[in-house]
Structure formats: C-alpha cells, structure tokens
PDB file of C-alpha atoms in Angstrom:
ATOM      1  CA  MET A   1       0.000   0.000   0.000  1.00 34.00           C
ATOM      2  CA  GLU A   2       1.389   3.379  -1.010  1.00 40.00           C
ATOM      3  CA  LEU A   3       1.192   6.003   1.705  1.00 35.00           C
ATOM      4  CA  LYS A   4      -0.388   9.350   0.903  1.00 45.00           C
ATOM      5  CA  VAL A   5       1.891  12.349   1.467  1.00 45.00           C
ATOM      6  CA  ASP A   6       0.302  15.473   2.946  1.00 51.00           C
ATOM      7  CA  ASN A   7       1.432  18.697   4.609  1.00 60.00           C
ATOM      8  CA  GLY A   8      -0.486  18.183   7.818  1.00 58.00           C
ATOM      9  CA  GLU A   9      -3.323  20.604   7.080  1.00 55.00           C
ATOM     10  CA  GLY A  10      -5.855  17.748   7.079  1.00 57.00           C
ATOM     11  CA  ILE A  11      -5.167  16.884  10.705  1.00 59.00           C
ATOM     12  CA  ASP A  12      -8.316  17.663  12.683  1.00 62.00           C
ATOM     13  CA  SER A  13      -7.432  16.955  16.307  1.00 81.00           C
ATOM     14  CA  TRP A  14      -5.019  18.587  18.749  1.00 83.00           C
ATOM     15  CA  GLN A  15      -3.799  15.204  20.007  1.00 86.00           C
ATOM     16  CA  GLU A  16      -2.884  14.031  16.522  1.00 88.00           C
ATOM     17  CA  VAL A  17      -1.084  17.220  15.557  1.00 89.00           C
ATOM     18  CA  MET A  18       0.980  17.086  18.764  1.00 91.00           C
ATOM     19  CA  LEU A  19       1.800  13.438  18.058  1.00 94.00           C
ATOM     20  CA  VAL A  20       3.120  14.403  14.622  1.00 95.00           C
ATOM     21  CA  TYR A  21       5.218  17.344  15.863  1.00 96.00           C
ATOM     22  CA  ASN A  22       6.693  15.296  18.706  1.00 96.00           C
ATOM     23  CA  ALA A  23       7.560  12.527  16.251  1.00 97.00           C
ATOM     24  CA  ALA A  24       9.297  15.035  13.959  1.00 97.00           C
ATOM     25  CA  LEU A  25      11.335  16.355  16.896  1.00 97.00           C
ATOM     26  CA  ARG A  26      12.390  12.849  17.939  1.00 96.00           C
ATOM     27  CA  GLN A  27      13.491  12.065  14.391  1.00 96.00           C
ATOM     28  CA  ILE A  28      15.723  15.118  14.121  1.00 97.00           C
ATOM     29  CA  GLU A  29      17.080  14.759  17.660  1.00 97.00           C
ATOM     30  CA  THR A  30      18.004  11.114  17.004  1.00 97.00           C
ATOM     31  CA  LYS A  31      19.554  12.026  13.667  1.00 96.00           C
ATOM     32  CA  MET A  32      21.725  14.708  15.286  1.00 96.00           C
ATOM     33  CA  GLN A  33      22.859  12.318  18.015  1.00 96.00           C
ATOM     34  CA  ILE A  34      23.877   9.772  15.375  1.00 96.00           C
ATOM     35  CA  LEU A  35      25.771  12.404  13.365  1.00 94.00           C
ATOM     36  CA  ASN A  36      27.528  13.551  16.538  1.00 94.00           C
ATOM     37  CA  ASP A  37      28.532   9.950  17.340  1.00 95.00           C
ATOM     38  CA  GLU A  38      29.778   9.471  13.773  1.00 94.00           C
ATOM     39  CA  PHE A  39      31.838  12.661  14.008  1.00 91.00           C
ATOM     40  CA  GLN A  40      33.414  11.377  17.210  1.00 91.00           C
ATOM     41  CA  HIS A  41      34.223   8.054  15.520  1.00 93.00           C
ATOM     42  CA  VAL A  42      35.767   9.642  12.419  1.00 91.00           C
ATOM     43  CA  HIS A  43      37.374  12.797  13.837  1.00 84.00           C
ATOM     44  CA  GLN A  44      37.625  12.044  17.590  1.00 85.00           C
ATOM     45  CA  TYR A  45      35.623  15.196  18.269  1.00 87.00           C
ATOM     46  CA  ASN A  46      32.002  16.003  19.166  1.00 91.00           C
ATOM     47  CA  PRO A  47      30.757  19.275  17.619  1.00 92.00           C
ATOM     48  CA  ILE A  48      27.493  19.121  19.617  1.00 96.00           C
ATOM     49  CA  GLU A  49      27.605  19.956  23.330  1.00 95.00           C
ATOM     50  CA  HIS A  50      23.926  19.293  23.984  1.00 95.00           C
ATOM     51  CA  ILE A  51      20.467  19.433  22.420  1.00 97.00           C
ATOM     52  CA  LYS A  52      17.253  21.031  23.696  1.00 96.00           C
ATOM     53  CA  VAL A  53      13.786  20.341  22.273  1.00 96.00           C
ATOM     54  CA  ARG A  54      10.455  22.042  22.880  1.00 95.00           C
ATOM     55  CA  ILE A  55       6.870  22.242  21.609  1.00 95.00           C
ATOM     56  CA  LYS A  56       5.032  25.583  21.705  1.00 94.00           C
ATOM     57  CA  THR A  57       2.199  25.762  24.228  1.00 91.00           C
ATOM     58  CA  PRO A  58      -1.393  26.124  22.954  1.00 88.00           C
ATOM     59  CA  GLU A  59      -1.504  29.632  24.467  1.00 90.00           C
ATOM     60  CA  SER A  60       1.664  30.659  22.613  1.00 91.00           C
ATOM     61  CA  ILE A  61       0.349  29.245  19.327  1.00 92.00           C
ATOM     62  CA  VAL A  62      -2.995  31.077  19.618  1.00 91.00           C
ATOM     63  CA  LYS A  63      -1.235  34.319  20.556  1.00 91.00           C
ATOM     64  CA  LYS A  64       1.058  34.109  17.519  1.00 93.00           C
ATOM     65  CA  LEU A  65      -1.833  33.346  15.146  1.00 93.00           C
ATOM     66  CA  LYS A  66      -3.804  36.348  16.438  1.00 93.00           C
ATOM     67  CA  ARG A  67      -0.743  38.594  16.237  1.00 93.00           C
ATOM     68  CA  ASN A  68      -0.353  37.653  12.564  1.00 94.00           C
ATOM     69  CA  GLY A  69      -4.058  38.109  11.802  1.00 95.00           C
ATOM     70  CA  TYR A  70      -5.103  34.459  11.490  1.00 93.00           C
ATOM     71  CA  GLU A  71      -8.045  32.605  12.980  1.00 91.00           C
ATOM     72  CA  SER A  72      -7.100  30.064  15.657  1.00 89.00           C
ATOM     73  CA  THR A  73      -7.564  26.809  13.728  1.00 88.00           C
ATOM     74  CA  ILE A  74      -5.398  23.703  13.447  1.00 87.00           C
ATOM     75  CA  ASP A  75      -5.068  24.207   9.673  1.00 88.00           C
ATOM     76  CA  ASN A  76      -3.782  27.776  10.164  1.00 90.00           C
ATOM     77  CA  MET A  77      -1.442  26.651  12.904  1.00 91.00           C
ATOM     78  CA  VAL A  78       0.139  23.992  10.673  1.00 90.00           C
ATOM     79  CA  LYS A  79       0.250  26.267   7.628  1.00 92.00           C
ATOM     80  CA  TYR A  80       1.445  29.570   9.082  1.00 94.00           C
ATOM     81  CA  ILE A  81       3.509  28.783  12.195  1.00 95.00           C
ATOM     82  CA  ASN A  82       6.936  27.371  11.428  1.00 96.00           C
ATOM     83  CA  ASP A  83       8.267  26.990  14.961  1.00 95.00           C
ATOM     84  CA  ILE A  84       5.655  24.868  16.736  1.00 96.00           C
ATOM     85  CA  ALA A  85       8.330  22.197  17.071  1.00 97.00           C
ATOM     86  CA  GLY A  86      11.784  23.527  17.913  1.00 98.00           C
ATOM     87  CA  ILE A  87      15.189  22.006  18.476  1.00 98.00           C
ATOM     88  CA  ARG A  88      18.213  23.934  19.721  1.00 98.00           C
ATOM     89  CA  ILE A  89      21.674  22.556  19.021  1.00 98.00           C
ATOM     90  CA  ILE A  90      24.396  23.932  21.282  1.00 98.00           C
ATOM     91  CA  CYS A  91      27.999  23.602  20.129  1.00 96.00           C
ATOM     92  CA  SER A  92      31.437  24.631  21.374  1.00 93.00           C
ATOM     93  CA  PHE A  93      32.752  26.850  18.589  1.00 95.00           C
ATOM     94  CA  THR A  94      31.341  29.096  15.866  1.00 95.00           C
ATOM     95  CA  SER A  95      32.954  26.894  13.206  1.00 94.00           C
ATOM     96  CA  ASP A  96      30.797  24.011  14.462  1.00 95.00           C
ATOM     97  CA  ILE A  97      27.625  25.964  13.694  1.00 97.00           C
ATOM     98  CA  TYR A  98      28.151  25.928   9.933  1.00 96.00           C
ATOM     99  CA  ARG A  99      29.508  22.381  10.021  1.00 94.00           C
ATOM    100  CA  ILE A 100      26.302  21.184  11.690  1.00 96.00           C
ATOM    101  CA  ALA A 101      24.103  23.244   9.330  1.00 97.00           C
ATOM    102  CA  ASP A 102      25.847  21.624   6.356  1.00 96.00           C
ATOM    103  CA  MET A 103      25.321  18.139   7.819  1.00 94.00           C
ATOM    104  CA  ILE A 104      21.603  18.860   8.226  1.00 96.00           C
ATOM    105  CA  SER A 105      21.301  20.215   4.667  1.00 96.00           C
ATOM    106  CA  GLU A 106      22.922  17.066   3.272  1.00 96.00           C
ATOM    107  CA  GLN A 107      20.339  14.726   4.830  1.00 95.00           C
ATOM    108  CA  ARG A 108      18.179  13.289   2.043  1.00 94.00           C
ATOM    109  CA  ASP A 109      15.005  13.123   4.108  1.00 95.00           C
ATOM    110  CA  ILE A 110      15.245  16.681   5.443  1.00 97.00           C
ATOM    111  CA  LYS A 111      14.089  19.545   3.230  1.00 97.00           C
ATOM    112  CA  VAL A 112      15.471  22.982   4.110  1.00 98.00           C
ATOM    113  CA  ILE A 113      12.684  25.552   3.670  1.00 98.00           C
ATOM    114  CA  ALA A 114      14.369  28.716   4.969  1.00 98.00           C
ATOM    115  CA  VAL A 115      17.579  29.889   6.637  1.00 98.00           C
ATOM    116  CA  LYS A 116      18.314  32.992   8.739  1.00 98.00           C
ATOM    117  CA  ASP A 117      21.977  33.578   9.545  1.00 98.00           C
ATOM    118  CA  TYR A 118      22.046  35.780  12.637  1.00 97.00           C
ATOM    119  CA  ILE A 119      25.713  34.875  13.126  1.00 96.00           C
ATOM    120  CA  THR A 120      26.843  36.827  10.074  1.00 95.00           C
ATOM    121  CA  TYR A 121      24.005  39.342  10.425  1.00 96.00           C
ATOM    122  CA  PRO A 122      23.156  39.730  14.155  1.00 95.00           C
ATOM    123  CA  LYS A 123      19.913  41.336  15.282  1.00 95.00           C
ATOM    124  CA  ALA A 124      20.052  44.923  16.549  1.00 92.00           C
ATOM    125  CA  SER A 125      19.666  43.570  20.083  1.00 91.00           C
ATOM    126  CA  GLY A 126      22.937  41.659  19.689  1.00 94.00           C
ATOM    127  CA  TYR A 127      21.224  38.280  19.267  1.00 95.00           C
ATOM    128  CA  LYS A 128      23.261  35.675  17.386  1.00 97.00           C
ATOM    129  CA  SER A 129      22.139  32.245  16.228  1.00 98.00           C
ATOM    130  CA  TYR A 130      21.720  30.235  13.030  1.00 98.00           C
ATOM    131  CA  HIS A 131      18.087  29.395  12.259  1.00 98.00           C
ATOM    132  CA  MET A 132      16.764  26.782   9.847  1.00 98.00           C
ATOM    133  CA  ILE A 133      13.164  25.898   9.044  1.00 98.00           C
ATOM    134  CA  VAL A 134      13.105  22.333   7.771  1.00 98.00           C
ATOM    135  CA  SER A 135      10.484  19.782   6.801  1.00 97.00           C
ATOM    136  CA  VAL A 136      10.799  16.156   7.870  1.00 97.00           C
ATOM    137  CA  PRO A 137       8.525  13.256   6.830  1.00 96.00           C
ATOM    138  CA  VAL A 138       6.621  11.609   9.689  1.00 96.00           C
ATOM    139  CA  TYR A 139       5.386   8.121   8.807  1.00 94.00           C
ATOM    140  CA  LEU A 140       1.928   7.356  10.195  1.00 91.00           C
ATOM    141  CA  SER A 141       0.037   4.108   9.602  1.00 89.00           C
ATOM    142  CA  ASP A 142      -1.863   5.410   6.573  1.00 88.00           C
ATOM    143  CA  ARG A 143       0.169   8.362   5.285  1.00 89.00           C
ATOM    144  CA  ILE A 144       3.327  10.453   5.446  1.00 93.00           C
ATOM    145  CA  VAL A 145       2.991  13.911   6.998  1.00 93.00           C
ATOM    146  CA  ASP A 146       5.616  16.488   5.999  1.00 95.00           C
ATOM    147  CA  THR A 147       6.188  18.377   9.249  1.00 96.00           C
ATOM    148  CA  LYS A 148       7.990  21.679   9.842  1.00 97.00           C
ATOM    149  CA  VAL A 149      10.595  22.045  12.575  1.00 98.00           C
ATOM    150  CA  GLU A 150      12.675  25.078  13.531  1.00 98.00           C
ATOM    151  CA  ILE A 151      16.342  24.329  14.213  1.00 98.00           C
ATOM    152  CA  GLN A 152      18.496  26.857  16.087  1.00 98.00           C
ATOM    153  CA  ILE A 153      22.260  26.346  16.190  1.00 98.00           C
ATOM    154  CA  ARG A 154      24.460  28.428  18.486  1.00 98.00           C
ATOM    155  CA  THR A 155      27.479  28.272  20.771  1.00 98.00           C
ATOM    156  CA  VAL A 156      27.339  27.791  24.541  1.00 97.00           C
ATOM    157  CA  ALA A 157      28.184  31.484  24.997  1.00 96.00           C
ATOM    158  CA  MET A 158      25.483  32.627  22.548  1.00 97.00           C
ATOM    159  CA  ASP A 159      22.932  30.416  24.300  1.00 96.00           C
ATOM    160  CA  PHE A 160      23.829  31.886  27.702  1.00 96.00           C
ATOM    161  CA  TRP A 161      23.329  35.436  26.387  1.00 95.00           C
ATOM    162  CA  ALA A 162      20.092  34.566  24.548  1.00 95.00           C
ATOM    163  CA  SER A 163      18.615  32.886  27.623  1.00 93.00           C
ATOM    164  CA  LEU A 164      19.184  35.948  29.813  1.00 91.00           C
ATOM    165  CA  GLU A 165      18.018  38.354  27.080  1.00 90.00           C
ATOM    166  CA  HIS A 166      14.812  36.319  26.721  1.00 87.00           C
ATOM    167  CA  LYS A 167      14.100  36.579  30.462  1.00 88.00           C
ATOM    168  CA  ILE A 168      14.748  40.336  30.457  1.00 87.00           C
ATOM    169  CA  HIS A 169      12.535  40.783  27.365  1.00 79.00           C
ATOM    170  CA  TYR A 170       9.569  39.157  29.130  1.00 78.00           C
ATOM    171  CA  LYS A 171      10.308  40.868  32.434  1.00 80.00           C
ATOM    172  CA  PHE A 172       9.746  44.234  30.723  1.00 80.00           C
ATOM    173  CA  GLU A 173       7.145  42.889  28.235  1.00 72.00           C
ATOM    174  CA  GLY A 174       9.411  43.733  25.300  1.00 72.00           C
ATOM    175  CA  ASP A 175      10.031  47.324  26.400  1.00 77.00           C
ATOM    176  CA  ALA A 176      13.217  47.309  28.502  1.00 81.00           C
ATOM    177  CA  PRO A 177      14.809  50.653  29.482  1.00 87.00           C
ATOM    178  CA  GLU A 178      17.303  51.982  26.945  1.00 89.00           C
ATOM    179  CA  HIS A 179      20.322  51.602  29.241  1.00 91.00           C
ATOM    180  CA  ILE A 180      19.515  47.904  29.743  1.00 90.00           C
ATOM    181  CA  LYS A 181      19.208  47.385  25.977  1.00 88.00           C
ATOM    182  CA  ASN A 182      22.579  49.078  25.488  1.00 90.00           C
ATOM    183  CA  GLU A 183      24.142  46.927  28.203  1.00 91.00           C
ATOM    184  CA  LEU A 184      22.801  43.780  26.514  1.00 91.00           C
ATOM    185  CA  VAL A 185      24.319  44.849  23.192  1.00 90.00           C
ATOM    186  CA  GLU A 186      27.662  45.398  24.920  1.00 94.00           C
ATOM    187  CA  CYS A 187      27.424  41.968  26.562  1.00 93.00           C
ATOM    188  CA  ALA A 188      26.688  40.468  23.132  1.00 94.00           C
ATOM    189  CA  ARG A 189      29.912  42.035  21.819  1.00 94.00           C
ATOM    190  CA  MET A 190      31.806  40.481  24.726  1.00 96.00           C
ATOM    191  CA  VAL A 191      30.246  37.082  23.979  1.00 94.00           C
ATOM    192  CA  SER A 192      31.236  37.414  20.320  1.00 95.00           C
ATOM    193  CA  ASP A 193      34.801  38.283  21.321  1.00 95.00           C
ATOM    194  CA  LEU A 194      34.910  35.311  23.710  1.00 95.00           C
ATOM    195  CA  ASP A 195      33.715  32.951  20.959  1.00 96.00           C
ATOM    196  CA  ALA A 196      36.370  34.279  18.569  1.00 95.00           C
ATOM    197  CA  ARG A 197      39.143  33.914  21.150  1.00 95.00           C
ATOM    198  CA  MET A 198      38.095  30.397  22.134  1.00 94.00           C
ATOM    199  CA  LEU A 199      37.958  29.360  18.467  1.00 93.00           C
ATOM    200  CA  SER A 200      41.445  30.798  17.883  1.00 94.00           C
ATOM    201  CA  LEU A 201      42.755  29.011  20.981  1.00 94.00           C
ATOM    202  CA  ASN A 202      41.231  25.718  19.849  1.00 90.00           C
ATOM    203  CA  GLU A 203      42.782  26.052  16.389  1.00 91.00           C
ATOM    204  CA  GLU A 204      46.173  26.735  17.980  1.00 92.00           C
ATOM    205  CA  ILE A 205      45.842  23.654  20.203  1.00 90.00           C
ATOM    206  CA  LEU A 206      44.938  21.502  17.191  1.00 86.00           C
ATOM    207  CA  ALA A 207      47.920  22.848  15.233  1.00 88.00           C
ATOM    208  CA  ILE A 208      50.292  22.024  18.110  1.00 89.00           C
ATOM    209  CA  SER A 209      48.804  18.521  18.390  1.00 84.00           C
ATOM    210  CA  ARG A 210      49.315  17.890  14.664  1.00 83.00           C
ATOM    211  CA  GLU A 211      52.930  19.020  14.875  1.00 83.00           C
ATOM    212  CA  ARG A 212      53.605  16.713  17.811  1.00 84.00           C
ATOM    213  CA  GLU A 213      52.085  13.775  15.948  1.00 80.00           C
ATOM    214  CA  LYS A 214      54.639  14.302  13.161  1.00 80.00           C
ATOM    215  CA  GLU A 215      57.564  14.050  15.564  1.00 73.00           C
TER     216      GLU A 215
END
C-alpha cells in the first residue's frame, strides 16, 4: 500500500497534531545524536555539546496566530507557524555551527525551507544564532505527513546570552529601558569576542597537536 503524502493541514485533532510534531522532533534529535557519534568516531571530536527540544504551548500558538491576523484553527497553525516544534543545538565553537548546518542540509530526508543567519548578520539587540526551518517526513500508519521544525544552532556562549536576554525581554514585556538594551548589546559584543578567542585558541591547540604527531 502506497502512503499518501500530505502537509499536515488535514489533521483535525489537537492530540494528533501534537503526536506528529513530537515525532518530527524525535526524528531530528536522534539524527543529530547519530551524526555527533559518527563525528566522534571519524574525527575524535564532538561538535554538539547538547540538544534542547520544545513544543510551543497552545496559548503561545494562539497568541502568535492572532498577532499575525489568522483565525485560531489547526489548519492555520500547521500552515502559518513554522516553529511549533523547535530544536536547539548547542555547540562549542562558531565553526561548528556551519559544520552542523551543512550536515543537516545534506540529509536526504530533510528539506530545508528557509535559513536565517544571525551569526553573520546579528539582530540589533545583539542576538546571534543560526536558524533553519526544515520539513521532515513523519510516517503514520496510513500516510506520510511532511512536518515543519525550527532548528536553532548556536554556541554555549550565545545560548547563555540569549537565555538571559529572553528573560529580560519578558520581564519588561518587550520594552526594557534603553540603558539595559545598550548593556545587553555590549554583553553580546563580549560574547562574540569570547567565541572568537576560544575558536582561535582551539585552532592553535589543534595545530600544536598535529605538529607533535609528526615528531
């Protein structure tokens, strides 16, 4: 029996749509763990420090639909919200970010829909991260549902800054005093400098190790 492929807009129950999004998250999380293990086997190095997954709450989904002018229906949620399912990949160095993004793009069963490179082009707030919207096939008993997942890739330092900025943003309901915004931007510059220095230090250590292996 050939399975029907759909984009999820025919799903008519909250329980089923959550099942599909959770399945999509598990698929990508497992795939990233396997790729990380393979990298360790081949290169004796793990680019991924840890992985976080989350599903948006019903309240957050409804709020986002209303903010964008859409009626609160399951079809609209599946069609217009790209980050219902989210996975955050935390790595050690900035070079790992693009390495991981390339590995994801090369997976045959993952379709990259959109990319936002906030590493090269940070937000005005100082926020840095690499965002990908991808589609992954979820195999149900009677059909395949192409399901969207947002992937965020960032360093440990970027994640620390983003976590605190997020808390401050909600503390002031998106309207923090100007001096706090300026301080956050300055902290983001410090984080960027730290990432650059740690990457340079790591490259120097690797170069020394290679030289010693030749001796």
